[in-house]
Amino acid sequence: MAVYDVVVIGAGNGGLTAALTLARAGRKVALLERHNVPGGCATSFVRGRFEFEVALHQLSGMGTERMPGPLRGILSEFGVLDKLEFVEMENLYRVVFPGGIDVTLPTDRQGIVEVLGGLFPKEKDAVASFLDLVYTYSLEMVQGVFFRDPLISKEKYPTFFRYTFRNVEDVLDEFFTDPYLKAILSVYWGYTGVPPRLMPFSDLAVILWAYIEFKPFHLKGGSQALSNALLDAYLKAGGEARFNCAARSIEVEGGRVRAVVTEHGDRLETSYVISNASTVHTYLDLVGSHRLPQDDLLKIKGRTVGPSAFTVYMGFDCTPEELGVFETSNFIVATIDMDSASEKMRTLEPQDWAMFSCYDVSDPDFSPPGTCQGALVCLQYADPWYRVEPHAYAETKYRYADAMISLAERVFPNLRAHIEECEAASPLTHMRYLGHPGGAIYGFDQYAKDSAFFLTNQSSIEGLYHAGSWVTGGGFQPTLTSGRSTAHAVLKAIKGR
Amino acid sequence: MALKDVLHDIEGYDELEREIEILRKYGPDHVERAEEAARIMAVLHPPRLSLKVSEIIEETPSTKTLRLVSAKGDLLPPFMAGQYVNLFVERDGVRTSRPYSISSSPTQTAYYDITVRAVEDGFVSRLLLEDTRPGDVFESTSPAGTFTHNPLFHGDDLVFLAGGSGITPFMSMIRETADRGLDRKILLVYGSRDPGDIVFKDELERIAARRKNIAVHHVISEPPEGYTGLAGFITADLVKRLAGDVTGKTFYVCGPAAMYERCLAELASLGLPRKRVRTEAYGPPKNVTAQAGWPKHVSADDVFTVKISGGRVLSAKAGEPLMVSLEKAHIQIPAQCRSGECSLCRTKLLSGTVFHPEGARLRKSDRQFGYIHPCVAYPLEDLEILI
């Protein structure tokens, strides 16, 4: 029988960095993945002559060689940095209100003040003060929380203690009057799925700060290259990986993990499991609700399954310039009523918020010469898709995609005429590939009550740990970081045993 | 002092704690979400289907339709006209599979029809045509494939170029258009060897007579004496003559491998943009050593060893897809399109090199990190793979 120090379930971002951290520490690790490649969301697919990036829009936390960010540090520690080629994006983002304001924010603080100050002269000073707050907040958070200052107190870090749980809408109201200015500065809400009224300020502040300070990046070969590099490093460190091999159950005995059984019936004996699968699947299906400690059931009972996404992947027979696309990241916002825009994520009605990423702008090699591609995405809850009759699914998906393209054409009028390949992914597509309830791409909803302060990466079952978006925030940097920290917790537990 | 000791000093913390308490009492219970993804996918896209042959319909002397129903007795998953199922079969102790386009209309899923023509040395087609009886059960994948009408950019003016058994995906699209009264203009140009070989001849004629938007033309490559219809191959001239102005029309091509070479070259002379020509995947090349880029020092009969990481060692012929060598050694990896397109069989190559014919849909990161598509990967030396 096979005996392992740790079995890692799922080779998504969190599972990969967890497995890699453990293998590099000399532990005997088995990594199980139901799909045929590592990555989970971090992958790509091919249609015609195009390779479509599935999930990565703007990689945060990289920084430059001269000023490395936290993610660069982690990837360098893992020894994968020299296997990958990162591409820095020139600007932060462009926001267009069709028929109205059209603004592109640079990635530097003063530049943002100048650009927004030009558009909203009366509020120029307010923009500067707002960014001061974003910076002060983030730096206090990093020093106090990230570096675990033993002298943390509300006197020492007043901004952190005051602003963490305040909602974005309130804070914006404190600084600004123009609703468009507020919408431009909080446009990342649509990335997280939580409207400004409910989004904790800490989330927006840290996202803005991280992108401005460490710049948004992409990488050659897309996110799959990152996943592959992490897997290679893991194999090189002596780790064992099984693909096309889902976990079927986690055996628990006397309140402690005993083994993982695979879909093929193999039993892997172990005292430690790190699950990169959803907490819901881990608890209810792999452990089984009847064997689940009440406390774990309560942990997930307090939470709601978050949004999935709807993406239209388009390969164009022309260059970005011919489409009128000059920025990598474009937000198209057809309303300033963010609450109604977020409500639409729960319906099949045409959306008012979308992001259009054209990687070719910052990386001319991304698509074949003379062509480019665009990923047009909005967040979507799966619920309305459950009510679609199976036979109407394809038609519904195309109709929805068509409405998305119409929204994008309000800014880039010639998209349709230049489509050479096109594929749409609905929340059900994400569900099929990820196995997550609701096809959720960020795990549970990310309200203030779901922030890191209230979460744990450990189950009440001894030896069962979690990594990935279901126990941290969604996105690349958080999930990649989460696997590493969970692995450290497991290493500590093994040592203490 | 640590963060946990001062949490209550964060403004709003206590309120959030109370909110969490309330949710733990009254919040949504996730117990009903057990196996949610599996349950929903069981209806839309189960990983495997169990298909029972309910009827066998003789279409032409060389072609039969197998009508397949769910062995469990329920409805089959929905599909898009033009999609295929990969059917698993076992013969002489070897389990292998072949993709077959569904020829029936997607307007109902009480059954799928697959229409099979006898192929020379057809290991699987012989089994399906000669040794299969009603009541036999096969395993298959769910319907898959991208040779479908994409309303987002294909438009509604369509030209179908079919050769032989390549009519099957078109039959499904034509039946759907007729059944649903879709507002699509379809011109089918269908090449067969002789008039007796035309599959679905009567039904196509009936539909074309009833539906003004669907036109059918047969082209016979070996016409009998006195044949008055169109004869020869599908050429650019013929297409121009039948279709008129080709601007804005989307062309779909499906047929045996030889037809693609000929037909795509003909279409190229019409100057169509790439997006206006859609082709179905057509399996591994008949003779891979004739492909551009095949290294001269390796011959089709060379035999190499393949080591499965942490497992067995087997031998594999250079001229045979790695997937076939694995199957002969009774090793199953996921298989679906068997044409290098769908990526379901993607496997990590730990050492050695393989040859992929043009058209294998590898990604940049696959090339960079050694991922191969065994259904169209040919060993050029000893290999080690991770499965």
mmCIF file of N, CA, C and O in Angstrom, chain A residues 36-38 43-44 46-47 49 51 83 150 161 165 224 228 231-232 244 284-285 300-303 305 317 365-366 386 390-391 395 398 417 419-422 428 432 437-438 449 454, chain B residues 1 6 11 13 16 19-20 23-25 27-28 30 33-36 40-41 44-45 78 109 146 150-151 153 180 274-275 278 334 343-344 346 348 361 363-365 368-369 371:
data_model
loop_
_atom_site.group_PDB
_atom_site.id
_atom_site.type_symbol
_atom_site.label_atom_id
_atom_site.label_comp_id
_atom_site.label_asym_id
_atom_site.label_seq_id
_atom_site.Cartn_x
_atom_site.Cartn_y
_atom_site.Cartn_z
ATOM 1 N N ASN A 36 -6.290 16.486 -17.105
ATOM 2 C CA ASN A 36 -5.032 15.929 -17.622
ATOM 3 C C ASN A 36 -3.842 16.881 -17.536
ATOM 4 O O ASN A 36 -2.733 16.520 -17.909
ATOM 5 N N VAL A 37 -4.082 18.093 -17.100
ATOM 6 C CA VAL A 37 -2.989 19.051 -16.915
ATOM 7 C C VAL A 37 -3.148 19.763 -15.574
ATOM 8 O O VAL A 37 -4.244 19.826 -15.031
ATOM 9 N N PRO A 38 -2.048 20.322 -15.056
ATOM 10 C CA PRO A 38 -2.178 21.128 -13.841
ATOM 11 C C PRO A 38 -2.752 22.495 -14.177
ATOM 12 O O PRO A 38 -2.728 22.906 -15.335
ATOM 13 N N THR A 43 -5.283 28.015 -17.147
ATOM 14 C CA THR A 43 -5.061 27.165 -18.303
ATOM 15 C C THR A 43 -5.425 27.906 -19.582
ATOM 16 O O THR A 43 -5.716 29.102 -19.567
ATOM 17 N N SER A 44 -5.390 27.207 -20.706
ATOM 18 C CA SER A 44 -5.731 27.808 -21.993
ATOM 19 C C SER A 44 -6.285 26.716 -22.894
ATOM 20 O O SER A 44 -6.182 25.533 -22.575
ATOM 21 N N VAL A 46 -7.348 25.751 -27.347
ATOM 22 C CA VAL A 46 -7.082 26.141 -28.729
ATOM 23 C C VAL A 46 -8.346 26.053 -29.581
ATOM 24 O O VAL A 46 -9.121 25.096 -29.459
ATOM 25 N N ARG A 47 -8.563 27.064 -30.411
ATOM 26 C CA ARG A 47 -9.575 27.002 -31.466
ATOM 27 C C ARG A 47 -8.916 27.561 -32.720
ATOM 28 O O ARG A 47 -8.387 28.687 -32.681
ATOM 29 N N ARG A 49 -6.412 28.754 -35.179
ATOM 30 C CA ARG A 49 -5.007 29.104 -34.946
ATOM 31 C C ARG A 49 -4.803 29.917 -33.685
ATOM 32 O O ARG A 49 -3.731 30.484 -33.462
ATOM 33 N N GLU A 51 -4.813 30.418 -29.473
ATOM 34 C CA GLU A 51 -4.767 29.798 -28.144
ATOM 35 C C GLU A 51 -5.355 30.798 -27.164
ATOM 36 O O GLU A 51 -4.818 31.885 -26.963
ATOM 37 N N LYS A 83 12.073 30.078 -15.770
ATOM 38 C CA LYS A 83 11.377 29.264 -16.779
ATOM 39 C C LYS A 83 10.283 30.078 -17.463
ATOM 40 O O LYS A 83 9.646 29.613 -18.396
ATOM 41 N N PRO A 150 4.377 42.443 16.231
ATOM 42 C CA PRO A 150 3.910 42.047 17.574
ATOM 43 C C PRO A 150 3.328 43.224 18.350
ATOM 44 O O PRO A 150 2.636 43.018 19.357
ATOM 45 N N PHE A 161 -7.115 50.016 11.272
ATOM 46 C CA PHE A 161 -8.179 49.678 12.218
ATOM 47 C C PHE A 161 -9.488 50.388 11.888
ATOM 48 O O PHE A 161 -10.553 49.912 12.200
ATOM 49 N N PHE A 165 -13.070 47.281 7.367
ATOM 50 C CA PHE A 165 -14.402 46.735 7.061
ATOM 51 C C PHE A 165 -15.381 47.766 6.537
ATOM 52 O O PHE A 165 -16.551 47.456 6.304
ATOM 53 N N GLN A 224 -1.174 28.824 -18.271
ATOM 54 C CA GLN A 224 -0.814 27.403 -18.308
ATOM 55 C C GLN A 224 0.697 27.224 -18.166
ATOM 56 O O GLN A 224 1.163 26.245 -17.586
ATOM 57 N N ASN A 228 2.422 24.817 -15.515
ATOM 58 C CA ASN A 228 3.358 23.777 -15.942
ATOM 59 C C ASN A 228 4.704 23.921 -15.237
ATOM 60 O O ASN A 228 5.312 22.926 -14.846
ATOM 61 N N LEU A 231 4.447 22.636 -11.775
ATOM 62 C CA LEU A 231 4.409 21.168 -11.750
ATOM 63 C C LEU A 231 5.803 20.590 -11.997
ATOM 64 O O LEU A 231 6.227 19.659 -11.309
ATOM 65 N N ASP A 232 6.509 21.140 -12.974
ATOM 66 C CA ASP A 232 7.855 20.650 -13.261
ATOM 67 C C ASP A 232 8.760 20.762 -12.032
ATOM 68 O O ASP A 232 9.517 19.842 -11.722
ATOM 69 N N ASN A 244 -5.734 12.771 -14.479
ATOM 70 C CA ASN A 244 -6.942 11.993 -14.776
ATOM 71 C C ASN A 244 -7.281 11.127 -13.564
ATOM 72 O O ASN A 244 -7.655 9.970 -13.705
ATOM 73 N N LEU A 284 -18.667 17.756 1.924
ATOM 74 C CA LEU A 284 -19.917 17.014 1.720
ATOM 75 C C LEU A 284 -19.716 15.731 0.907
ATOM 76 O O LEU A 284 -20.401 14.745 1.132
ATOM 77 N N ASP A 285 -18.791 15.768 -0.050
ATOM 78 C CA ASP A 285 -18.643 14.604 -0.931
ATOM 79 C C ASP A 285 -17.443 13.739 -0.557
ATOM 80 O O ASP A 285 -17.530 12.519 -0.524
ATOM 81 N N ILE A 300 -19.137 26.279 6.735
ATOM 82 C CA ILE A 300 -19.575 26.591 5.375
ATOM 83 C C ILE A 300 -21.015 27.066 5.361
ATOM 84 O O ILE A 300 -21.456 27.726 4.436
ATOM 85 N N LYS A 301 -21.747 26.744 6.418
ATOM 86 C CA LYS A 301 -23.145 27.174 6.449
ATOM 87 C C LYS A 301 -23.259 28.695 6.496
ATOM 88 O O LYS A 301 -24.199 29.266 5.969
ATOM 89 N N GLY A 302 -22.295 29.335 7.091
ATOM 90 C CA GLY A 302 -22.346 30.786 7.178
ATOM 91 C C GLY A 302 -21.978 31.490 5.887
ATOM 92 O O GLY A 302 -21.970 32.702 5.823
ATOM 93 N N ARG A 303 -21.704 30.740 4.835
ATOM 94 C CA ARG A 303 -21.178 31.383 3.630
ATOM 95 C C ARG A 303 -22.050 31.086 2.407
ATOM 96 O O ARG A 303 -22.826 30.143 2.414
ATOM 97 N N VAL A 305 -22.124 30.564 -1.887
ATOM 98 C CA VAL A 305 -21.286 30.248 -3.042
ATOM 99 C C VAL A 305 -21.213 31.456 -3.970
ATOM 100 O O VAL A 305 -22.220 32.054 -4.321
ATOM 101 N N ASP A 317 -9.314 38.427 -37.009
ATOM 102 C CA ASP A 317 -8.443 38.322 -38.180
ATOM 103 C C ASP A 317 -7.707 39.626 -38.461
ATOM 104 O O ASP A 317 -7.393 39.929 -39.607
ATOM 105 N N ASP A 365 3.342 38.958 -29.555
ATOM 106 C CA ASP A 365 3.468 37.554 -29.980
ATOM 107 C C ASP A 365 2.315 36.690 -29.490
ATOM 108 O O ASP A 365 2.305 35.477 -29.685
ATOM 109 N N PHE A 366 1.380 37.305 -28.780
ATOM 110 C CA PHE A 366 0.374 36.481 -28.105
ATOM 111 C C PHE A 366 -0.461 35.678 -29.086
ATOM 112 O O PHE A 366 -0.794 34.526 -28.843
ATOM 113 N N TYR A 386 -29.120 27.165 -13.971
ATOM 114 C CA TYR A 386 -29.726 25.898 -13.530
ATOM 115 C C TYR A 386 -31.146 25.772 -14.058
ATOM 116 O O TYR A 386 -31.682 24.679 -14.164
ATOM 117 N N PRO A 390 -32.038 21.687 -20.496
ATOM 118 C CA PRO A 390 -30.839 21.177 -21.163
ATOM 119 C C PRO A 390 -30.848 21.416 -22.678
ATOM 120 O O PRO A 390 -29.837 21.810 -23.248
ATOM 121 N N HIS A 391 -32.000 21.236 -23.325
ATOM 122 C CA HIS A 391 -32.037 21.390 -24.776
ATOM 123 C C HIS A 391 -31.929 22.841 -25.234
ATOM 124 O O HIS A 391 -31.637 23.117 -26.388
ATOM 125 N N GLU A 395 -28.354 27.333 -27.130
ATOM 126 C CA GLU A 395 -28.958 28.544 -27.684
ATOM 127 C C GLU A 395 -28.897 29.696 -26.681
ATOM 128 O O GLU A 395 -28.600 30.838 -27.035
ATOM 129 N N TYR A 398 -25.369 31.079 -26.506
ATOM 130 C CA TYR A 398 -25.040 31.938 -27.645
ATOM 131 C C TYR A 398 -25.759 33.276 -27.568
ATOM 132 O O TYR A 398 -25.212 34.317 -27.925
ATOM 133 N N ALA A 417 -17.398 41.708 -37.113
ATOM 134 C CA ALA A 417 -16.966 41.519 -38.496
ATOM 135 C C ALA A 417 -15.591 40.867 -38.569
ATOM 136 O O ALA A 417 -15.235 40.307 -39.599
ATOM 137 N N ILE A 419 -14.359 38.545 -36.280
ATOM 138 C CA ILE A 419 -14.218 37.286 -35.541
ATOM 139 C C ILE A 419 -13.842 36.154 -36.494
ATOM 140 O O ILE A 419 -14.494 35.939 -37.506
ATOM 141 N N GLU A 420 -12.769 35.462 -36.157
ATOM 142 C CA GLU A 420 -12.383 34.286 -36.940
ATOM 143 C C GLU A 420 -12.666 33.003 -36.161
ATOM 144 O O GLU A 420 -12.974 31.950 -36.731
ATOM 145 N N GLU A 421 -12.515 33.070 -34.844
ATOM 146 C CA GLU A 421 -12.881 31.958 -33.978
ATOM 147 C C GLU A 421 -13.573 32.544 -32.766
ATOM 148 O O GLU A 421 -13.236 33.661 -32.334
ATOM 149 N N CYS A 422 -14.504 31.791 -32.203
ATOM 150 C CA CYS A 422 -15.231 32.334 -31.066
ATOM 151 C C CYS A 422 -15.805 31.201 -30.234
ATOM 152 O O CYS A 422 -16.413 30.273 -30.771
ATOM 153 N N LEU A 428 -21.798 27.105 -16.267
ATOM 154 C CA LEU A 428 -21.849 25.641 -16.297
ATOM 155 C C LEU A 428 -20.584 25.055 -16.918
ATOM 156 O O LEU A 428 -20.154 23.956 -16.556
ATOM 157 N N ARG A 432 -18.187 22.413 -15.090
ATOM 158 C CA ARG A 432 -17.756 21.144 -15.674
ATOM 159 C C ARG A 432 -16.247 20.940 -15.491
ATOM 160 O O ARG A 432 -15.792 19.869 -15.133
ATOM 161 N N PRO A 437 -19.187 23.838 -6.924
ATOM 162 C CA PRO A 437 -20.604 24.196 -6.906
ATOM 163 C C PRO A 437 -20.762 25.600 -7.479
ATOM 164 O O PRO A 437 -19.903 26.458 -7.251
ATOM 165 N N GLY A 438 -21.806 25.786 -8.236
ATOM 166 C CA GLY A 438 -22.047 27.099 -8.832
ATOM 167 C C GLY A 438 -21.006 27.490 -9.871
ATOM 168 O O GLY A 438 -21.009 28.623 -10.341
ATOM 169 N N LYS A 449 -17.606 39.844 5.843
ATOM 170 C CA LYS A 449 -17.617 38.716 6.790
ATOM 171 C C LYS A 449 -16.815 37.526 6.280
ATOM 172 O O LYS A 449 -16.612 36.550 6.983
ATOM 173 N N PHE A 454 -11.717 36.041 9.342
ATOM 174 C CA PHE A 454 -12.721 35.104 9.865
ATOM 175 C C PHE A 454 -12.535 33.697 9.307
ATOM 176 O O PHE A 454 -13.340 32.815 9.552
ATOM 177 N N MET B 1 1.692 40.667 21.912
ATOM 178 C CA MET B 1 0.409 41.034 21.279
ATOM 179 C C MET B 1 0.418 40.590 19.819
ATOM 180 O O MET B 1 1.390 40.790 19.118
ATOM 181 N N VAL B 6 -6.177 41.857 19.026
ATOM 182 C CA VAL B 6 -6.714 43.210 18.829
ATOM 183 C C VAL B 6 -7.822 43.267 17.776
ATOM 184 O O VAL B 6 -8.256 44.339 17.383
ATOM 185 N N GLU B 11 -12.745 48.521 13.565
ATOM 186 C CA GLU B 11 -14.120 49.019 13.479
ATOM 187 C C GLU B 11 -14.985 48.068 12.663
ATOM 188 O O GLU B 11 -14.616 47.703 11.547
ATOM 189 N N TYR B 13 -15.748 44.993 13.435
ATOM 190 C CA TYR B 13 -15.458 43.572 13.642
ATOM 191 C C TYR B 13 -16.560 42.862 14.422
ATOM 192 O O TYR B 13 -17.017 41.787 14.039
ATOM 193 N N LEU B 16 -19.644 42.171 12.438
ATOM 194 C CA LEU B 16 -19.466 41.069 11.492
ATOM 195 C C LEU B 16 -19.506 39.728 12.208
ATOM 196 O O LEU B 16 -20.058 38.749 11.700
ATOM 197 N N GLU B 19 -23.030 38.930 12.647
ATOM 198 C CA GLU B 19 -23.619 38.535 11.356
ATOM 199 C C GLU B 19 -23.288 37.060 11.060
ATOM 200 O O GLU B 19 -24.140 36.290 10.614
ATOM 201 N N ILE B 20 -22.046 36.694 11.321
ATOM 202 C CA ILE B 20 -21.629 35.315 11.064
ATOM 203 C C ILE B 20 -22.410 34.344 11.955
ATOM 204 O O ILE B 20 -22.871 33.297 11.513
ATOM 205 N N LEU B 23 -25.778 33.874 10.501
ATOM 206 C CA LEU B 23 -25.730 33.052 9.290
ATOM 207 C C LEU B 23 -25.511 31.579 9.635
ATOM 208 O O LEU B 23 -26.034 30.694 8.973
ATOM 209 N N ARG B 24 -24.734 31.338 10.664
ATOM 210 C CA ARG B 24 -24.500 29.943 11.040
ATOM 211 C C ARG B 24 -25.771 29.291 11.570
ATOM 212 O O ARG B 24 -25.944 28.093 11.510
ATOM 213 N N LYS B 25 -26.650 30.154 12.071
ATOM 214 C CA LYS B 25 -27.921 29.635 12.572
ATOM 215 C C LYS B 25 -28.924 29.478 11.433
ATOM 216 O O LYS B 25 -29.588 28.464 11.311
ATOM 217 N N GLY B 27 -28.338 30.570 7.970
ATOM 218 C CA GLY B 27 -27.792 30.723 6.618
ATOM 219 C C GLY B 27 -28.081 29.527 5.733
ATOM 220 O O GLY B 27 -28.628 28.521 6.182
ATOM 221 N N PRO B 28 -27.702 29.654 4.470
ATOM 222 C CA PRO B 28 -27.988 28.578 3.518
ATOM 223 C C PRO B 28 -27.261 27.294 3.919
ATOM 224 O O PRO B 28 -26.108 27.322 4.309
ATOM 225 N N HIS B 30 -25.583 24.001 2.886
ATOM 226 C CA HIS B 30 -24.973 23.519 1.648
ATOM 227 C C HIS B 30 -25.174 22.029 1.427
ATOM 228 O O HIS B 30 -24.725 21.488 0.428
ATOM 229 N N ARG B 33 -26.145 20.826 -1.714
ATOM 230 C CA ARG B 33 -25.194 21.024 -2.808
ATOM 231 C C ARG B 33 -24.233 19.840 -2.952
ATOM 232 O O ARG B 33 -23.320 19.879 -3.755
ATOM 233 N N ALA B 34 -24.453 18.792 -2.155
ATOM 234 C CA ALA B 34 -23.594 17.605 -2.287
ATOM 235 C C ALA B 34 -23.630 17.126 -3.727
ATOM 236 O O ALA B 34 -24.698 17.084 -4.349
ATOM 237 N N GLU B 35 -22.488 16.804 -4.266
ATOM 238 C CA GLU B 35 -22.359 16.284 -5.638
ATOM 239 C C GLU B 35 -23.038 17.190 -6.670
ATOM 240 O O GLU B 35 -23.475 16.717 -7.709
ATOM 241 N N GLU B 36 -23.119 18.497 -6.380
ATOM 242 C CA GLU B 36 -23.852 19.375 -7.280
ATOM 243 C C GLU B 36 -23.307 19.335 -8.705
ATOM 244 O O GLU B 36 -24.050 19.139 -9.669
ATOM 245 N N ILE B 40 -25.416 17.948 -12.032
ATOM 246 C CA ILE B 40 -25.787 18.787 -13.173
ATOM 247 C C ILE B 40 -25.111 18.300 -14.448
ATOM 248 O O ILE B 40 -25.717 18.246 -15.521
ATOM 249 N N MET B 41 -23.862 17.889 -14.326
ATOM 250 C CA MET B 41 -23.158 17.390 -15.510
ATOM 251 C C MET B 41 -23.713 16.033 -15.969
ATOM 252 O O MET B 41 -23.585 15.680 -17.130
ATOM 253 N N LEU B 44 -26.187 17.284 -18.489
ATOM 254 C CA LEU B 44 -25.675 18.068 -19.628
ATOM 255 C C LEU B 44 -24.483 17.428 -20.327
ATOM 256 O O LEU B 44 -24.366 17.480 -21.542
ATOM 257 N N HIS B 45 -23.582 16.877 -19.538
ATOM 258 C CA HIS B 45 -22.357 16.375 -20.153
ATOM 259 C C HIS B 45 -21.692 15.316 -19.264
ATOM 260 O O HIS B 45 -20.611 15.538 -18.721
ATOM 261 N N PRO B 78 -28.116 16.593 -24.331
ATOM 262 C CA PRO B 78 -28.307 17.404 -25.537
ATOM 263 C C PRO B 78 -26.987 17.518 -26.298
ATOM 264 O O PRO B 78 -25.917 17.305 -25.730
ATOM 265 N N THR B 109 -33.460 13.745 -28.107
ATOM 266 C CA THR B 109 -32.332 12.928 -27.657
ATOM 267 C C THR B 109 -32.808 11.601 -27.063
ATOM 268 O O THR B 109 -32.201 11.049 -26.159
ATOM 269 N N THR B 146 -16.368 20.852 -32.253
ATOM 270 C CA THR B 146 -16.635 22.251 -32.570
ATOM 271 C C THR B 146 -17.035 22.441 -34.033
ATOM 272 O O THR B 146 -17.077 23.558 -34.520
ATOM 273 N N ASN B 150 -21.872 28.145 -35.480
ATOM 274 C CA ASN B 150 -21.705 29.110 -34.401
ATOM 275 C C ASN B 150 -22.380 30.414 -34.820
ATOM 276 O O ASN B 150 -21.870 31.146 -35.668
ATOM 277 N N PRO B 151 -23.556 30.695 -34.238
ATOM 278 C CA PRO B 151 -24.340 31.845 -34.695
ATOM 279 C C PRO B 151 -23.633 33.176 -34.449
ATOM 280 O O PRO B 151 -24.038 34.194 -35.009
ATOM 281 N N PHE B 153 -20.719 34.100 -35.423
ATOM 282 C CA PHE B 153 -19.956 34.651 -36.549
ATOM 283 C C PHE B 153 -20.084 33.869 -37.852
ATOM 284 O O PHE B 153 -19.509 34.267 -38.860
ATOM 285 N N ARG B 180 -36.770 22.539 -37.208
ATOM 286 C CA ARG B 180 -37.077 23.746 -36.438
ATOM 287 C C ARG B 180 -37.475 24.912 -37.329
ATOM 288 O O ARG B 180 -37.745 26.003 -36.824
ATOM 289 N N ARG B 274 -10.068 32.915 -43.830
ATOM 290 C CA ARG B 274 -9.990 31.686 -43.027
ATOM 291 C C ARG B 274 -11.260 31.385 -42.246
ATOM 292 O O ARG B 274 -11.671 30.247 -42.105
ATOM 293 N N LYS B 275 -11.862 32.454 -41.699
ATOM 294 C CA LYS B 275 -13.023 32.230 -40.833
ATOM 295 C C LYS B 275 -14.210 31.656 -41.603
ATOM 296 O O LYS B 275 -15.136 31.137 -41.013
ATOM 297 N N ARG B 278 -14.717 26.112 -42.483
ATOM 298 C CA ARG B 278 -14.688 25.294 -41.268
ATOM 299 C C ARG B 278 -14.464 23.837 -41.674
ATOM 300 O O ARG B 278 -15.128 23.338 -42.586
ATOM 301 N N PRO B 334 -7.578 8.843 -21.464
ATOM 302 C CA PRO B 334 -8.800 9.435 -22.008
ATOM 303 C C PRO B 334 -8.658 9.672 -23.510
ATOM 304 O O PRO B 334 -7.589 10.058 -23.978
ATOM 305 N N SER B 343 -7.744 17.621 -27.111
ATOM 306 C CA SER B 343 -6.793 17.724 -25.988
ATOM 307 C C SER B 343 -7.134 16.851 -24.777
ATOM 308 O O SER B 343 -6.473 16.930 -23.748
ATOM 309 N N LEU B 344 -8.136 16.008 -24.898
ATOM 310 C CA LEU B 344 -8.519 15.185 -23.746
ATOM 311 C C LEU B 344 -7.439 14.159 -23.384
ATOM 312 O O LEU B 344 -7.331 13.734 -22.244
ATOM 313 N N ARG B 346 -4.235 14.614 -23.601
ATOM 314 C CA ARG B 346 -2.967 15.308 -23.327
ATOM 315 C C ARG B 346 -2.159 14.613 -22.221
ATOM 316 O O ARG B 346 -2.687 14.287 -21.160
ATOM 317 N N LYS B 348 1.936 14.160 -20.368
ATOM 318 C CA LYS B 348 3.259 14.794 -20.200
ATOM 319 C C LYS B 348 4.361 13.834 -20.610
ATOM 320 O O LYS B 348 4.422 12.694 -20.159
ATOM 321 N N ARG B 361 -3.380 20.277 -32.235
ATOM 322 C CA ARG B 361 -3.610 21.581 -31.598
ATOM 323 C C ARG B 361 -2.861 21.711 -30.280
ATOM 324 O O ARG B 361 -3.456 21.673 -29.216
ATOM 325 N N ARG B 363 -0.504 23.752 -27.565
ATOM 326 C CA ARG B 363 -0.378 25.138 -27.122
ATOM 327 C C ARG B 363 1.095 25.488 -26.930
ATOM 328 O O ARG B 363 1.935 24.598 -26.833
ATOM 329 N N LYS B 364 1.374 26.787 -26.847
ATOM 330 C CA LYS B 364 2.771 27.206 -26.607
ATOM 331 C C LYS B 364 3.319 26.510 -25.370
ATOM 332 O O LYS B 364 4.433 26.002 -25.363
ATOM 333 N N SER B 365 2.508 26.504 -24.314
ATOM 334 C CA SER B 365 2.986 25.936 -23.055
ATOM 335 C C SER B 365 3.164 24.425 -23.163
ATOM 336 O O SER B 365 3.967 23.834 -22.454
ATOM 337 N N GLN B 368 6.521 24.038 -24.747
ATOM 338 C CA GLN B 368 7.549 24.481 -23.807
ATOM 339 C C GLN B 368 7.787 23.453 -22.706
ATOM 340 O O GLN B 368 8.907 23.266 -22.258
ATOM 341 N N PHE B 369 6.723 22.783 -22.264
ATOM 342 C CA PHE B 369 6.843 21.888 -21.113
ATOM 343 C C PHE B 369 6.588 20.423 -21.458
ATOM 344 O O PHE B 369 6.340 19.604 -20.582
ATOM 345 N N TYR B 371 4.178 18.631 -23.331
ATOM 346 C CA TYR B 371 2.898 17.917 -23.358
ATOM 347 C C TYR B 371 2.589 17.472 -24.794
ATOM 348 O O TYR B 371 2.842 18.209 -25.741
#
